[in-house]
Coordinates of C-alpha atoms in Angstrom, one line a residue:
X1 CA 0.1 0.2 -0.2
X2 CA 2.7 2.2 0.7
X3 CA 3.5 1.8 -2.9
X4 CA 0.4 3.8 -3.6
X5 CA 0.3 6.5 -0.7
X6 CA 3.7 7.6 -1.6
X7 CA 2.5 8.7 -5.1
X8 CA 0.3 11.0 -3.4
X9 CA 0.7 14.4 -1.4
X10 CA -0.2 15.4 1.9
X11 CA -4.3 15.3 2.4
X12 CA -3.9 19.3 2.7
X13 CA -7.0 19.7 5.2
X14 CA -5.3 17.9 7.6
X15 CA -3.2 21.2 8.1
X16 CA -6.0 23.7 8.7
X17 CA -6.8 21.1 12.2
X18 CA -5.2 24.0 14.4
X19 CA -6.8 27.0 13.3
X20 CA -10.2 24.8 13.2
X21 CA -9.6 24.2 16.7
X22 CA -8.8 27.9 17.3
X23 CA -11.4 29.0 15.4
X24 CA -13.9 26.8 17.5
X25 CA -13.1 28.5 20.6
X26 CA -14.2 31.7 19.8
X27 CA -17.0 32.6 22.3
X28 CA -19.4 32.5 19.8
X29 CA -18.5 29.9 18.2
X30 CA -16.7 28.7 14.9
X31 CA -18.1 29.9 11.2
X32 CA -16.7 27.5 8.5
X33 CA -16.3 29.1 5.5
X34 CA -13.4 26.7 4.3
X35 CA -14.6 23.3 2.7
X36 CA -17.5 24.1 1.2
X37 CA -19.8 21.8 2.4
X38 CA -23.5 22.2 1.5
X39 CA -26.0 23.1 5.1
X40 CA -29.1 23.7 3.5
X41 CA -32.1 21.4 3.2
X42 CA -32.6 18.9 0.6
X43 CA -35.3 19.7 -1.4
X44 CA -38.5 17.9 -0.3
X45 CA -39.2 16.2 -3.8
X46 CA -35.7 14.9 -3.8
X47 CA -36.4 13.5 -0.2
X48 CA -39.6 11.9 -1.2
X49 CA -38.0 10.4 -4.2
X50 CA -35.4 8.8 -2.2
X51 CA -37.4 7.6 0.0
X52 CA -40.0 5.9 -2.7
X53 CA -36.6 3.9 -4.1
X54 CA -35.7 2.7 -0.7
X55 CA -36.9 -0.5 -1.5
X56 CA -34.6 -1.5 -4.0
X57 CA -33.0 -4.9 -2.8
X58 CA -31.4 -5.4 -6.2
X59 CA -28.0 -4.4 -7.8
X60 CA -28.5 -1.2 -9.7
X61 CA -26.9 -0.6 -13.1
X62 CA -23.8 1.3 -13.9
X63 CA -25.5 2.6 -16.4
X64 CA -27.9 3.6 -14.5
X65 CA -32.1 3.5 -15.0
X66 CA -33.5 4.9 -18.8
X67 CA -35.2 7.2 -16.7
X68 CA -32.2 8.7 -15.2
X69 CA -30.7 8.9 -18.7
X70 CA -33.7 10.4 -20.2
X71 CA -33.5 13.1 -17.4
X72 CA -29.6 13.6 -17.6
X73 CA -29.6 13.9 -21.0
X74 CA -33.0 16.3 -20.3
X75 CA -31.3 18.6 -18.8
X76 CA -28.0 19.1 -20.4
X77 CA -30.0 20.1 -23.7
X78 CA -33.1 22.1 -21.6
X79 CA -30.1 23.4 -19.2
X80 CA -27.2 23.8 -20.9
X81 CA -28.3 23.9 -24.9
X82 CA -26.6 20.5 -25.4
X83 CA -27.9 19.0 -28.9
X84 CA -28.6 15.4 -29.9
X85 CA -27.9 14.0 -27.3
X86 CA -28.8 10.2 -26.5
X87 CA -28.0 7.5 -23.5
X88 CA -24.7 6.7 -25.5
X89 CA -23.6 10.4 -24.8
X90 CA -24.0 10.0 -20.8
X91 CA -23.0 7.9 -17.8
X92 CA -23.8 8.2 -14.2
X93 CA -20.9 8.7 -11.4
X94 CA -20.3 8.1 -7.8
X95 CA -19.8 11.7 -7.5
X96 CA -17.3 13.6 -9.3
X97 CA -14.4 13.9 -7.0
X98 CA -14.4 9.3 -7.3
X99 CA -14.3 10.4 -11.1
X100 CA -12.2 13.1 -11.4
X101 CA -9.4 10.7 -9.0
X102 CA -9.9 7.4 -11.1
X103 CA -10.7 8.6 -14.6
X104 CA -6.7 8.6 -15.8
X105 CA -6.4 5.1 -14.9
X106 CA -9.7 3.9 -16.4
X107 CA -8.5 5.6 -19.4
X108 CA -5.3 3.2 -19.2
X109 CA -3.1 6.6 -19.1
X110 CA 0.5 5.7 -17.1
X111 CA 4.2 6.7 -17.4
X112 CA 5.0 8.6 -20.2
X113 CA 1.9 10.5 -20.6
X114 CA 0.7 14.0 -19.5
X115 CA -2.6 14.9 -17.7
X116 CA -2.6 18.9 -17.4
X117 CA -4.8 20.8 -15.4
X118 CA -5.0 24.7 -14.5
X119 CA -2.3 26.8 -12.6
X120 CA -5.0 27.4 -9.7
X121 CA -7.0 24.3 -9.3
X122 CA -8.7 21.3 -7.8
X123 CA -6.4 19.6 -5.8
X124 CA -7.6 16.1 -7.5
X125 CA -6.7 16.6 -10.9
X126 CA -3.2 16.1 -9.7
X127 CA -4.1 13.3 -7.7
X128 CA -5.4 11.4 -10.4
X129 CA -2.2 12.0 -12.3
X130 CA -0.3 10.6 -9.8
X131 CA -3.1 7.7 -9.0
X132 CA -1.9 6.6 -12.7
X133 CA 2.0 7.3 -12.5
X134 CA 1.5 9.6 -15.3
X135 CA 3.1 13.3 -15.5
X136 CA 1.2 16.4 -14.5
X137 CA 1.9 19.7 -16.1
X138 CA -0.2 23.3 -14.6
X139 CA -0.9 25.7 -17.2
X140 CA -2.1 29.5 -17.6
X141 CA -3.5 28.6 -20.9
X142 CA -3.5 25.2 -22.4
X143 CA -2.7 25.8 -25.9
X144 CA 0.7 26.5 -24.8
X145 CA 1.5 23.2 -23.4
X146 CA 3.8 20.7 -25.3
X147 CA 0.9 18.4 -26.5
X148 CA 3.2 15.3 -27.6
X149 CA 3.0 13.8 -24.9
X150 CA -0.9 15.6 -23.6
X151 CA -3.5 12.7 -23.2
X152 CA -5.6 14.5 -20.6
X153 CA -6.5 18.3 -20.6
X154 CA -8.6 19.4 -17.6
X155 CA -10.7 22.8 -17.3
X156 CA -12.5 24.4 -14.9
X157 CA -15.0 27.0 -15.4
X158 CA -16.3 28.3 -13.6
X159 CA -13.3 27.6 -11.5
X160 CA -12.9 26.2 -7.9
X161 CA -11.1 28.2 -6.2
X162 CA -11.2 31.4 -8.2
X163 CA -15.0 31.8 -9.6
X164 CA -13.4 32.5 -12.8
X165 CA -14.9 31.8 -16.1
X166 CA -13.6 30.6 -19.2
X167 CA -15.6 32.9 -22.0
X168 CA -17.3 31.1 -25.3
X169 CA -15.0 31.9 -27.4
X170 CA -11.7 30.9 -25.5
X171 CA -13.6 27.5 -25.3
X172 CA -13.9 27.3 -28.9
X173 CA -10.3 27.6 -29.0
X174 CA -8.9 25.3 -26.5
X175 CA -11.5 22.7 -28.1
X176 CA -10.8 23.2 -31.5
X177 CA -6.6 23.1 -30.4
X178 CA -7.3 19.8 -28.4
X179 CA -9.1 18.2 -31.3
X180 CA -6.5 19.3 -33.6
X181 CA -3.5 17.5 -31.9
X182 CA -5.3 14.3 -30.4
X183 CA -5.9 15.6 -26.6
X184 CA -8.9 14.5 -24.4
X185 CA -10.5 17.4 -23.3
X186 CA -12.6 17.1 -20.5
X187 CA -14.1 20.5 -18.4
X188 CA -14.9 20.4 -14.9
X189 CA -18.5 22.0 -15.0
X190 CA -19.4 21.4 -11.1
X191 CA -20.4 25.3 -10.6
X192 CA -22.0 26.1 -14.1
X193 CA -25.1 27.0 -12.7
X194 CA -24.0 29.5 -10.0
X195 CA -22.7 32.5 -12.4
X196 CA -23.5 35.7 -10.7
X197 CA -21.4 38.3 -12.9
X198 CA -20.8 36.1 -15.5
X199 CA -23.2 33.5 -17.8
X200 CA -20.8 30.0 -17.9
X201 CA -21.0 28.1 -20.8
X202 CA -20.8 24.3 -21.0
X203 CA -17.8 22.6 -23.7
X204 CA -21.1 20.3 -24.7
X205 CA -22.9 24.0 -26.5
X206 CA -22.9 23.6 -30.1
X207 CA -21.2 27.7 -30.7
X208 CA -18.1 25.8 -27.9
X209 CA -18.1 22.4 -29.8
X210 CA -19.5 23.1 -33.7
X211 CA -22.1 20.4 -33.0
X212 CA -19.8 17.3 -32.8
X213 CA -19.2 15.9 -28.5
X214 CA -15.3 14.3 -30.2
X215 CA -12.7 14.3 -27.4
X216 CA -14.6 15.8 -25.5
X217 CA -16.9 15.5 -22.0
X218 CA -18.1 17.6 -19.4
X219 CA -18.6 16.7 -15.6
X220 CA -21.3 18.1 -13.7
X221 CA -22.6 17.1 -10.0
X222 CA -26.0 17.4 -7.5
X223 CA -23.9 18.6 -5.1
X224 CA -24.4 22.1 -4.2
X225 CA -27.1 22.9 -7.1
X226 CA -29.0 20.1 -5.3
X227 CA -27.9 20.4 -1.8
X228 CA -27.0 16.5 -2.4
X229 CA -23.2 16.1 -1.2
X230 CA -24.4 12.9 1.0
X231 CA -25.7 11.7 -2.3
X232 CA -22.8 11.2 -4.7
X233 CA -24.4 11.9 -7.4
X234 CA -22.7 13.1 -10.6
X235 CA -22.4 12.6 -14.3
X236 CA -20.2 13.0 -17.2
X237 CA -21.2 13.9 -20.7
X238 CA -20.1 13.9 -24.2
X239 CA -18.0 11.8 -26.9
X240 CA -19.7 8.0 -27.3
X241 CA -16.3 6.4 -28.3
X242 CA -15.3 7.4 -24.9
X243 CA -18.0 7.0 -22.1
X244 CA -18.4 3.3 -24.2
X245 CA -15.2 1.9 -22.9
X246 CA -15.3 4.0 -19.5
X247 CA -19.2 2.3 -18.7
X248 CA -17.8 -1.3 -19.6
X249 CA -14.2 -0.5 -17.2
X250 CA -16.5 0.7 -14.5
X251 CA -19.1 -2.0 -14.6
X252 CA -16.0 -4.4 -14.1
X253 CA -14.9 -2.6 -10.9
X254 CA -18.7 -2.1 -9.6
X255 CA -18.6 1.6 -9.7
X256 CA -22.5 2.2 -9.5
X257 CA -25.1 4.8 -7.9
X258 CA -27.0 3.7 -5.4
X259 CA -30.9 2.9 -7.1
X260 CA -32.5 5.5 -4.3
X261 CA -30.0 7.9 -5.3
X262 CA -30.6 7.1 -8.8
X263 CA -34.4 8.0 -8.2
X264 CA -33.8 11.0 -6.1
X265 CA -31.5 12.1 -9.2
X266 CA -34.2 12.3 -11.7
X267 CA -36.1 13.9 -9.5
X268 CA -33.6 16.7 -8.9
X269 CA -32.7 16.9 -13.4
X270 CA -36.8 17.5 -13.8
X271 CA -37.1 20.6 -11.4
X272 CA -35.5 24.2 -11.7
X273 CA -37.3 25.9 -8.9
X274 CA -35.7 24.2 -6.2
X275 CA -32.2 25.5 -8.0
X276 CA -33.7 28.8 -8.1
X277 CA -34.4 29.0 -4.5
X278 CA -30.6 28.0 -3.6
X279 CA -28.7 29.9 -5.9
X280 CA -30.9 32.9 -4.4
X281 CA -29.8 31.7 -0.6
X282 CA -26.1 31.6 -1.9
X283 CA -26.4 35.2 -4.0
X284 CA -27.9 36.9 -0.6
X285 CA -24.4 35.1 1.2
X286 CA -22.0 36.2 -0.9
X287 CA -23.1 39.9 -1.1
X288 CA -23.0 40.2 2.6
X289 CA -20.0 38.4 3.0
X290 CA -18.0 40.5 -0.2
X291 CA -19.2 43.4 1.7
X292 CA -17.4 42.4 5.0
X293 CA -14.6 41.2 3.8
X294 CA -13.7 44.0 1.2
X295 CA -14.8 46.6 4.4
X296 CA -12.3 44.5 6.9
X297 CA -9.7 45.4 3.7
X298 CA -9.7 42.0 1.6
X299 CA -9.0 42.5 -2.1
X300 CA -11.7 40.3 -4.4
X301 CA -10.2 38.6 -7.4
X302 CA -12.5 37.1 -10.6
X303 CA -15.1 35.4 -8.0
X304 CA -17.8 35.9 -11.0
X305 CA -19.1 32.2 -10.1
X306 CA -19.0 29.0 -8.0
X307 CA -19.3 29.4 -4.6
X308 CA -16.6 31.1 -3.2
X309 CA -14.7 34.2 -3.2
X310 CA -11.1 34.3 -3.8
X311 CA -9.8 37.0 -1.3
X312 CA -6.4 38.6 -0.4
X313 CA -4.6 41.1 2.0
X314 CA -1.8 41.1 0.2
X315 CA 0.1 38.6 2.8
X316 CA 0.6 35.0 3.2
X317 CA -2.5 32.5 2.9
X318 CA -1.9 31.2 6.1
X319 CA -1.5 34.6 8.0
X320 CA -5.0 35.2 6.5
X321 CA -5.8 32.0 7.6
X322 CA -4.7 32.6 11.5
X323 CA -6.2 36.3 11.6
X324 CA -9.4 35.0 10.6
X325 CA -9.6 32.2 12.7
X326 CA -8.7 34.6 15.8
X327 CA -12.6 36.1 14.8
X328 CA -14.0 32.7 14.8
X329 CA -14.1 32.3 11.6
X330 CA -12.2 29.1 9.0
X331 CA -11.3 29.7 5.7
X332 CA -9.2 27.8 3.1
X333 CA -5.6 28.7 2.4
X334 CA -5.0 29.3 -1.0
X335 CA -1.8 27.6 -1.5
X336 CA -4.0 24.5 -1.3
X337 CA -5.1 25.2 -5.2
X338 CA -1.5 25.7 -6.4
X339 CA 1.6 27.6 -4.9
X340 CA 0.3 30.5 -7.3
X341 CA -2.4 30.7 -4.6
X342 CA -0.2 31.9 -1.5
X343 CA -1.5 34.9 -0.8
X344 CA -5.1 34.1 -1.1
X345 CA -7.8 32.4 0.7
X346 CA -11.1 31.2 -0.6
X347 CA -13.9 32.0 1.5
X348 CA -17.1 29.6 0.5
X349 CA -20.7 30.8 0.6
X350 CA -22.0 27.5 2.5
X351 CA -23.0 28.5 6.3
X352 CA -26.2 29.5 7.0
X353 CA -27.5 32.8 7.4
X354 CA -26.9 33.4 10.6
X355 CA -23.3 32.1 10.6
X356 CA -22.5 34.4 7.3
X357 CA -24.3 36.8 9.4
X358 CA -21.9 36.9 12.5
X359 CA -18.9 36.7 10.2
X360 CA -19.8 39.9 8.8
X361 CA -20.4 41.3 12.0
X362 CA -17.1 40.3 13.4
X363 CA -15.4 41.2 10.3
X364 CA -16.7 44.9 10.2
X365 CA -16.3 45.2 14.3

């Protein structure tokens, strides 16, 4: 086992433990704005769908029920503008992090292959490359990477941690470049429905891909939009030539979403009202936290979408983490996402209204 664990970096969140302890000692309690885990209730119609499917003694299928595949393709067409999708274009997964971590391995990547991902990025892109024994390389502009050994290119728009959105024309340029060089492009679009000052677009949109899904995949999650982080509900969509073999591999590995969860996803994707209600909650919290951070001397960069504010006081991120922990507020240090984030912190919007207001009061005191 050490041969595997030795390939991996230290788990970054363990480093926050002493600061969490400091924040928890605040007389009015901790305001945890670090991990970004949903705190609002699962919508009742989703809970009901889960309960109604609770009597599921048989094994679920890896590909999911026809109703689930219909729900995914319907949502992709209705909400993202995708066209001409069939069941062959979609695949349910057991939460998006599982897919990100294991996709390079399941694609057969290994030594000599390279995985590219943004300079500031979700750490699991690197973990996935390391698990596959592949090389990894960060980029500012992916088209400046050497394509000769590049096998997998990750995009992330809206970005975690920065909230930056890649414009439509830029996405189209990158898709064209990846196709020209035979590079599989995978877009992590888990925050796509949470645009604030920008309108994120999917690589599945015909304006981006020219009406073809060749060489592209998009990853989506219900964790944030529907408060289903505890359900482990996500899916990937795009090129059937990639998803077909991936389905077969995942069948052998037993990587299946539970039957009740599949039913819950059908309900969640069929209802837009609860998503708008949740967006409104996050929008209100975002305004409160943004104003409080600015009043406390922070500068906010990007953050035009997603569930985070990317903030700096032009000091070490750990100095900022410590300063905020003394106020009972826990945030994520920017260097968790790459050395380019060493002077930033990521502030999540995922706390109750009461806790968000508590943080604002402390910051503005």
